[in-house]
Short mmCIF file of C-alpha atoms in Angstrom, two decimals:
data_model
loop_
_atom_site.label_atom_id
_atom_site.label_comp_id
_atom_site.label_asym_id
_atom_site.label_seq_id
_atom_site.Cartn_x
_atom_site.Cartn_y
_atom_site.Cartn_z
CA UNK A 1300 84.74 120.35 20.91
CA UNK A 1301 85.44 118.99 17.45
CA UNK A 1302 88.93 119.25 16.05
CA UNK A 1303 91.21 118.39 13.33
CA UNK A 1304 94.45 116.03 13.94
CA UNK A 1305 96.93 115.38 11.24
CA UNK A 1306 96.72 111.58 10.29
CA UNK A 1307 100.10 110.13 10.72
CA UNK A 1308 100.11 108.77 7.02
CA UNK A 1309 97.39 109.81 4.81
CA UNK A 1310 96.04 106.82 2.40
CA UNK A 1311 97.34 106.98 -1.12
CA UNK A 1312 94.27 104.88 -2.31
CA UNK A 1313 91.66 107.12 -0.61
CA UNK A 1314 93.50 110.06 -2.21
CA UNK A 1315 93.34 108.72 -5.67
CA UNK A 1316 89.73 107.57 -4.97
CA UNK A 1317 88.83 111.36 -3.68
CA UNK A 1318 87.29 112.93 -6.79
CA UNK A 1319 85.16 109.71 -7.10
CA UNK A 1320 83.89 110.16 -3.58
CA UNK A 1321 83.26 114.00 -4.33
CA UNK A 1322 81.34 113.06 -7.58
CA UNK A 1323 79.05 110.57 -5.73
CA UNK A 1324 78.32 112.94 -2.66
CA UNK A 1325 77.68 115.56 -5.31
CA UNK A 1326 75.14 113.33 -7.26
CA UNK A 1327 73.64 112.94 -3.67
CA UNK A 1328 73.30 116.56 -3.07
CA UNK A 1329 72.06 117.13 -6.67
CA UNK A 1330 69.37 114.57 -6.03
CA UNK A 1331 67.99 116.59 -3.17
CA UNK A 1332 68.33 119.89 -4.72
CA UNK A 1333 66.16 118.75 -7.52
CA UNK A 1334 63.52 117.43 -4.75
CA UNK A 1335 63.73 120.66 -3.12
CA UNK A 1336 62.88 122.59 -6.55
CA UNK A 1337 59.98 120.48 -7.13
CA UNK A 1338 61.76 118.63 -10.20
CA UNK A 1339 61.98 114.84 -11.08
CA UNK A 1340 65.54 113.61 -9.77
CA UNK A 1341 65.48 111.34 -12.28
CA UNK A 1342 65.18 113.53 -15.10
CA UNK A 1343 67.50 116.08 -13.62
CA UNK A 1344 70.41 113.55 -13.35
CA UNK A 1345 69.57 112.33 -16.95
CA UNK A 1346 70.29 116.07 -17.95
CA UNK A 1347 73.60 116.14 -16.66
CA UNK A 1348 75.00 112.55 -16.80
CA UNK A 1349 73.30 110.72 -19.85
CA UNK A 1350 72.27 113.47 -22.40
CA UNK A 1351 75.83 114.86 -22.79
CA UNK A 1352 77.11 111.54 -23.74
CA UNK A 1353 74.20 109.83 -25.71
CA UNK A 1354 75.13 109.93 -29.08
CA UNK A 1355 78.09 110.87 -31.47
CA UNK A 1356 76.74 114.21 -31.74
CA UNK A 1357 76.66 114.86 -28.11
CA UNK A 1358 80.09 113.72 -27.56
CA UNK A 1359 81.05 116.15 -30.54
CA UNK A 1360 79.33 118.88 -28.39
CA UNK A 1361 80.95 117.57 -25.46
CA UNK A 1362 84.27 118.05 -26.92
CA UNK A 1363 83.89 121.75 -27.81
CA UNK A 1364 83.28 122.43 -24.26
CA UNK A 1365 86.09 120.21 -22.90
CA UNK A 1366 88.72 121.44 -25.03
CA UNK A 1367 89.02 125.08 -23.67
CA UNK A 1368 88.66 123.57 -20.12
CA UNK A 1369 91.54 120.98 -20.65
CA UNK A 1370 93.98 123.35 -22.14
CA UNK A 1371 93.44 126.06 -19.41
CA UNK A 1372 93.59 123.23 -16.62
CA UNK A 1373 96.88 122.06 -17.93
CA UNK A 1374 98.44 125.32 -17.70
CA UNK A 1375 96.95 125.82 -14.16
CA UNK A 1376 97.98 122.23 -13.20
CA UNK A 1377 101.71 123.32 -13.59
CA UNK A 1378 101.60 126.63 -12.06
CA UNK A 1379 99.82 124.84 -8.97
CA UNK A 1380 102.46 122.31 -8.65
CA UNK A 1381 105.06 125.31 -9.13
CA UNK A 1382 103.37 127.00 -6.20
CA UNK A 1383 102.25 129.77 -8.29
CA UNK A 1384 98.62 130.75 -7.87
CA UNK A 1385 97.39 131.93 -11.11
CA UNK A 1386 93.70 132.40 -10.39
CA UNK A 1387 93.16 134.89 -13.78
CA UNK A 1388 93.22 132.23 -16.53
CA UNK A 1389 89.74 133.87 -17.48
CA UNK A 1390 91.48 137.02 -18.21
CA UNK A 1391 94.13 135.54 -20.34
CA UNK A 1392 91.61 133.45 -22.06
CA UNK A 1393 89.89 136.94 -23.06
CA UNK A 1394 93.20 138.44 -24.03
CA UNK A 1395 94.17 135.52 -26.18
CA UNK A 1396 90.45 135.45 -27.75
CA UNK A 1397 91.08 139.35 -28.87
CA UNK A 1398 94.42 138.74 -30.06
CA UNK A 1399 93.27 135.77 -32.12
CA UNK A 1400 90.18 137.49 -33.20
CA UNK A 1401 92.05 140.59 -34.42
CA UNK A 1402 94.14 138.17 -36.62
CA UNK A 1403 90.96 136.61 -38.05
CA UNK A 1404 89.55 140.21 -38.69
CA UNK A 1405 92.51 140.97 -41.09
CA UNK A 1406 91.47 138.19 -43.46
CA UNK A 1407 90.54 139.05 -46.95
CA UNK A 1408 89.38 137.08 -50.14
CA UNK A 1409 92.85 135.92 -51.15
CA UNK A 1410 93.92 135.01 -47.44
CA UNK A 1411 95.48 131.51 -47.15
CA UNK A 1412 94.40 129.01 -44.96
CA UNK A 1413 97.40 129.29 -42.83
CA UNK A 1414 95.99 132.07 -41.04
CA UNK A 1415 94.21 129.56 -38.75
CA UNK A 1416 98.02 129.01 -37.59
CA UNK A 1417 98.56 132.59 -37.15
CA UNK A 1418 95.17 133.07 -35.18
CA UNK A 1419 96.44 130.60 -32.60
CA UNK A 1420 99.79 131.71 -32.25
CA UNK A 1421 98.38 135.16 -31.57
CA UNK A 1422 96.24 133.89 -28.79
CA UNK A 1423 99.36 132.05 -27.07
CA UNK A 1424 101.20 135.62 -27.38
CA UNK A 1425 98.04 137.47 -26.32
CA UNK A 1426 97.65 135.01 -23.09
CA UNK A 1427 101.37 135.08 -22.30
CA UNK A 1428 101.57 138.84 -22.54
CA UNK A 1429 98.87 138.99 -19.95
CA UNK A 1430 100.17 136.49 -17.77
CA UNK A 1431 103.66 138.44 -18.15
CA UNK A 1432 102.08 141.25 -16.43
CA UNK A 1433 101.34 139.04 -13.24
CA UNK A 1434 104.99 137.53 -13.35
CA UNK A 1435 106.35 141.11 -13.69
CA UNK A 1436 104.70 142.60 -10.62
CA UNK A 1437 105.18 139.51 -8.69
CA UNK A 1438 108.99 139.48 -9.31
CA UNK A 1439 109.74 143.07 -9.12
CA UNK A 1440 107.74 144.21 -6.42
CA UNK A 1441 106.45 140.84 -4.81
CA UNK A 1442 102.85 141.69 -5.53
CA UNK A 1443 100.39 138.61 -4.79
CA UNK A 1444 100.26 136.78 -8.02
CA UNK A 1445 96.45 135.73 -6.79
CA UNK A 1446 95.22 139.43 -6.82
CA UNK A 1447 96.83 140.49 -9.62
CA UNK A 1448 95.80 137.77 -11.78
CA UNK A 1449 92.20 138.13 -10.69
CA UNK A 1450 92.10 141.79 -10.86
CA UNK A 1451 93.53 141.59 -14.45
CA UNK A 1452 90.37 139.48 -15.44
CA UNK A 1453 88.26 142.62 -14.87
CA UNK A 1454 90.65 144.48 -16.76
CA UNK A 1455 90.64 142.13 -19.73
CA UNK A 1456 86.75 142.13 -19.65
CA UNK A 1457 86.53 146.06 -19.85
CA UNK A 1458 89.09 145.86 -22.89
CA UNK A 1459 86.83 143.36 -24.62
CA UNK A 1460 83.82 145.36 -23.85
CA UNK A 1461 85.43 148.72 -25.08
CA UNK A 1462 86.48 146.94 -28.26
CA UNK A 1463 82.88 145.32 -29.71
CA UNK A 1464 81.28 148.54 -28.60
CA UNK A 1465 83.88 150.73 -30.35
CA UNK A 1466 86.88 150.14 -32.90
CA UNK A 1467 85.90 146.62 -33.51
CA UNK A 1468 82.10 147.00 -33.91
CA UNK A 1469 80.84 145.64 -36.80
CA UNK A 1470 79.44 148.57 -38.84
CA UNK A 1471 76.85 146.52 -40.53
CA UNK A 1472 75.66 144.69 -37.56
CA UNK A 1473 72.48 146.81 -36.47
CA UNK A 1474 74.28 148.46 -33.65
CA UNK A 1475 75.05 145.20 -31.84
CA UNK A 1476 78.17 145.27 -29.62
CA UNK A 1477 79.95 142.61 -31.89
CA UNK A 1478 82.88 142.23 -34.16
CA UNK A 1479 82.36 141.26 -37.87
CA UNK A 1480 81.82 137.93 -38.52
CA UNK A 1481 84.98 136.02 -39.45
CA UNK A 1482 85.53 134.76 -42.98
CA UNK A 1483 85.08 130.96 -43.22
CA UNK A 1484 88.93 130.74 -44.35
CA UNK A 1485 89.48 131.68 -40.80
CA UNK A 1486 87.59 129.09 -38.78
CA UNK A 1487 89.23 126.30 -37.04
CA UNK A 1488 88.95 123.10 -39.22
CA UNK A 1489 86.18 120.68 -38.29
CA UNK A 1490 87.06 116.89 -37.97
CA UNK A 1491 83.70 115.50 -38.60
CA UNK A 1492 81.48 116.87 -41.36
CA UNK A 1493 77.97 118.31 -39.99
CA UNK A 1494 79.51 118.34 -36.31
CA UNK A 1495 81.32 121.13 -34.44
CA UNK A 1496 83.99 118.94 -33.28
CA UNK A 1497 87.35 120.60 -34.40
CA UNK A 1498 91.03 120.27 -34.29
CA UNK A 1499 91.31 121.82 -30.91
CA UNK A 1500 90.52 118.08 -29.67
CA UNK A 1501 94.00 117.00 -31.44
CA UNK A 1502 95.68 119.98 -30.05
CA UNK A 1503 94.32 119.41 -26.43
CA UNK A 1504 95.18 115.45 -26.56
CA UNK A 1505 98.71 116.40 -28.07
CA UNK A 1506 98.99 119.00 -25.13
CA UNK A 1507 98.19 116.30 -22.37
CA UNK A 1508 101.03 114.14 -23.63
CA UNK A 1509 103.52 117.29 -23.68
CA UNK A 1510 102.71 118.14 -20.23
CA UNK A 1511 102.85 114.74 -18.94
CA UNK A 1512 106.52 114.72 -20.50
CA UNK A 1513 107.58 117.88 -19.21
CA UNK A 1514 106.16 117.11 -15.80
CA UNK A 1515 107.58 113.46 -15.30
CA UNK A 1516 110.10 113.02 -17.87
CA UNK A 1517 112.20 116.26 -17.91
CA UNK A 1518 114.87 117.82 -15.80
CA UNK A 1519 112.80 121.33 -16.28
CA UNK A 1520 109.51 120.01 -14.96
CA UNK A 1521 111.40 118.42 -11.99
CA UNK A 1522 112.78 121.75 -11.23
CA UNK A 1523 109.49 123.58 -11.38
CA UNK A 1524 107.96 121.15 -9.04
CA UNK A 1525 110.80 121.00 -6.48
CA UNK A 1526 110.87 124.90 -6.73
CA UNK A 1527 106.93 124.44 -5.67
CA UNK A 1528 107.37 122.06 -2.99
CA UNK A 1529 110.47 123.23 -1.52
CA UNK A 1530 111.73 126.45 -2.40
CA UNK A 1531 114.56 126.41 0.22
CA UNK A 1532 115.94 123.14 -1.46
CA UNK A 1533 115.47 124.49 -4.89
CA UNK A 1534 117.64 127.38 -4.21
CA UNK A 1535 120.16 125.15 -2.53
CA UNK A 1536 120.19 123.06 -5.60
CA UNK A 1537 120.73 126.04 -7.80
CA UNK A 1538 117.22 126.22 -9.09
CA UNK A 1539 115.84 129.74 -10.07
CA UNK A 1540 112.70 130.71 -8.41
CA UNK A 1541 112.34 133.81 -10.44
CA UNK A 1542 112.73 131.76 -13.56
CA UNK A 1543 110.28 129.23 -12.17
CA UNK A 1544 107.71 131.71 -11.78
CA UNK A 1545 108.07 133.31 -15.23
CA UNK A 1546 107.93 129.86 -16.81
CA UNK A 1547 104.97 128.54 -15.07
CA UNK A 1548 102.92 131.70 -15.82
CA UNK A 1549 104.05 132.27 -19.09
CA UNK A 1550 102.98 128.62 -20.12
CA UNK A 1551 99.80 128.91 -18.25
CA UNK A 1552 99.03 132.08 -19.93
CA UNK A 1553 99.46 130.59 -23.41
CA UNK A 1554 97.54 127.82 -22.66
CA UNK A 1555 94.52 130.15 -21.93
CA UNK A 1556 95.31 132.32 -24.59
CA UNK A 1557 95.40 129.43 -27.08
CA UNK A 1558 91.85 128.22 -25.57
CA UNK A 1559 90.47 131.80 -26.29
CA UNK A 1560 91.65 131.83 -29.89
CA UNK A 1561 90.34 128.21 -30.51
CA UNK A 1562 86.64 129.22 -28.92
CA UNK A 1563 86.62 132.73 -31.01
CA UNK A 1564 87.81 131.13 -34.43
CA UNK A 1565 85.74 128.02 -33.55
CA UNK A 1566 82.08 127.55 -32.05
CA UNK A 1567 81.84 131.60 -31.88
CA UNK A 1568 83.16 132.88 -35.27
CA UNK A 1569 83.34 136.52 -33.87
CA UNK A 1570 84.20 138.73 -30.79
CA UNK A 1571 81.19 139.67 -28.60
CA UNK A 1572 80.82 140.53 -25.04
CA UNK A 1573 79.88 136.84 -24.13
CA UNK A 1574 83.09 135.55 -25.02
CA UNK A 1575 84.17 135.04 -21.41
CA UNK A 1576 82.36 131.92 -20.28
CA UNK A 1577 84.13 131.29 -17.08
CA UNK A 1578 86.04 128.38 -18.28
CA UNK A 1579 89.40 130.07 -16.80
CA UNK A 1580 87.52 129.81 -13.43
CA UNK A 1581 86.02 126.37 -13.89
CA UNK A 1582 89.53 125.14 -15.26
CA UNK A 1583 90.60 125.55 -11.48
CA UNK A 1584 88.20 122.88 -10.31
CA UNK A 1585 89.15 120.74 -13.44
CA UNK A 1586 92.63 121.23 -12.45
CA UNK A 1587 92.36 119.94 -8.58
CA UNK A 1588 89.45 117.25 -9.61
CA UNK A 1589 92.12 115.75 -11.99
CA UNK A 1590 94.50 115.80 -9.13
CA UNK A 1591 96.80 118.26 -11.07
CA UNK A 1592 97.74 115.41 -13.46
CA UNK A 1593 97.71 115.74 -17.22
CA UNK A 1594 95.59 112.45 -17.70
CA UNK A 1595 93.11 112.93 -14.80
CA UNK A 1596 92.55 116.37 -16.17
CA UNK A 1597 91.32 114.79 -19.23
CA UNK A 1598 88.60 113.22 -17.28
CA UNK A 1599 87.71 116.06 -14.90
CA UNK A 1600 87.64 118.39 -18.25
CA UNK A 1601 85.01 115.68 -19.63
CA UNK A 1602 82.90 115.88 -16.51
CA UNK A 1603 82.72 119.56 -16.15
CA UNK A 1604 81.52 120.02 -19.49
CA UNK A 1605 78.95 117.50 -18.90
CA UNK A 1606 77.93 120.12 -15.90
CA UNK A 1607 77.99 122.78 -18.55
CA UNK A 1608 75.50 120.77 -21.26
CA UNK A 1609 73.60 119.61 -18.48
CA UNK A 1610 72.77 123.01 -17.08
CA UNK A 1611 72.08 124.42 -20.46
CA UNK A 1612 69.59 121.39 -20.72
CA UNK A 1613 68.29 121.63 -17.54
CA UNK A 1614 67.56 125.36 -18.19
CA UNK A 1615 65.62 124.73 -21.52
CA UNK A 1616 63.86 121.45 -20.47
CA UNK A 1617 63.30 121.61 -17.08
CA UNK A 1618 62.96 125.44 -16.44
CA UNK A 1619 65.85 125.77 -13.93
CA UNK A 1620 67.87 128.86 -13.69
CA UNK A 1621 71.18 129.13 -15.61
CA UNK A 1622 72.82 129.16 -12.16
CA UNK A 1623 72.30 125.30 -11.64
CA UNK A 1624 75.57 124.97 -13.49
CA UNK A 1625 77.56 126.85 -11.30
CA UNK A 1626 75.81 124.92 -8.29
CA UNK A 1627 76.92 121.67 -9.33
CA UNK A 1628 80.38 122.94 -9.99
CA UNK A 1629 80.48 124.27 -6.71
CA UNK A 1630 79.36 121.08 -4.94
CA UNK A 1631 82.10 119.34 -6.65
CA UNK A 1632 84.83 121.41 -5.49
CA UNK A 1633 83.54 121.75 -2.04
CA UNK A 1634 83.02 118.15 -1.68
CA UNK A 1635 86.31 117.38 -3.47
CA UNK A 1636 87.73 119.55 -0.53
CA UNK A 1637 86.14 118.02 2.20
CA UNK A 1638 87.26 114.73 1.00
CA UNK A 1639 90.89 115.74 0.87
CA UNK A 1640 90.61 117.50 4.37
CA UNK A 1641 89.18 114.11 5.89
CA UNK A 1642 91.99 112.25 3.98
CA UNK A 1643 94.68 114.36 5.54
CA UNK A 1644 93.17 114.67 8.90
CA UNK A 1645 90.81 112.92 11.32
CA UNK A 1646 88.25 114.52 13.67
CA UNK A 1647 88.94 114.17 17.07
CA UNK A 1648 86.51 115.15 20.34
CA UNK A 1649 87.96 116.92 23.19
CA UNK A 1650 90.45 119.72 23.77
CA UNK A 1651 94.18 119.46 22.53
CA UNK A 1652 96.70 118.07 25.09
CA UNK A 1653 98.49 121.13 26.88
CA UNK A 1654 102.02 120.81 26.87
CA UNK A 1655 103.45 120.70 30.46
CA UNK A 1656 105.75 124.19 31.21
CA UNK A 1657 108.80 123.18 33.87
CA UNK A 1658 110.45 125.87 35.52
#
């Protein structure tokens, strides 16, 4: 029988190349999938890997998708490196969008452009508050942060649905479940006239630099990572595991909330039941494909954004179902996990050696 045997020394270079190998296998499996669906594989790959990057306008649209993914993935990478498994970034994204949207709805004719800053701050606070629930239940009652954060996604979704069907519903919206359209003064400033690329790109790049410094150039980042890799050693060194838990979750929730505020005050311009776009879950894949490194997350975020746009194009131009985006995301994750498994383990045929028991 086949069994897995731990490798004495996993290859460092293969570990770095694992995402590229996973992408290559994903492409091969994608070709097979297009053939099974009766579609031209070349045309299908063109939708996913060429159309999203073929022009300046395409890159601008790509940045709109990549910005929230990168922001959320940065926070998740910090959590995962700290051995805190925040799976509910989607809920924190939704609450951040609601908090930022509420501030945007308060704008009037005399409102200053500085309201954009308050919208983003409200999003950060909303995301941190939602993640704070997870941190409190974990630190106070030892509740699993995986289950709690995941279940809170559904609670956040219900809160959003209640708001847009109820008190925040636009009275002039022809009974559609949506808030009022935000005033132009509340919109996230765009970088290029005529394109949707906005200052969220600059915020994301600044965040990448900030997280790189935090993780690899500060004592606080070192303490967080030691606490995740070796909790006993961290306690011996005087690091507080409770503080690490709260720090990781609050920063991660704040980043997801910031992404939500940027999304609702940027491309969307109002609150609707369709604010949840799956970014919080897709960012988990982005974080791991990027090897939990800020720079790697930038490239994996761009790749995942190509899957989003490619899926939309394949739906409209090739008649494929909307789920094709999730299929490609899932293939990338599973092939990455398979690659990492074979890097750390090798397949052996036969039964494991039995230990001799002596009297």
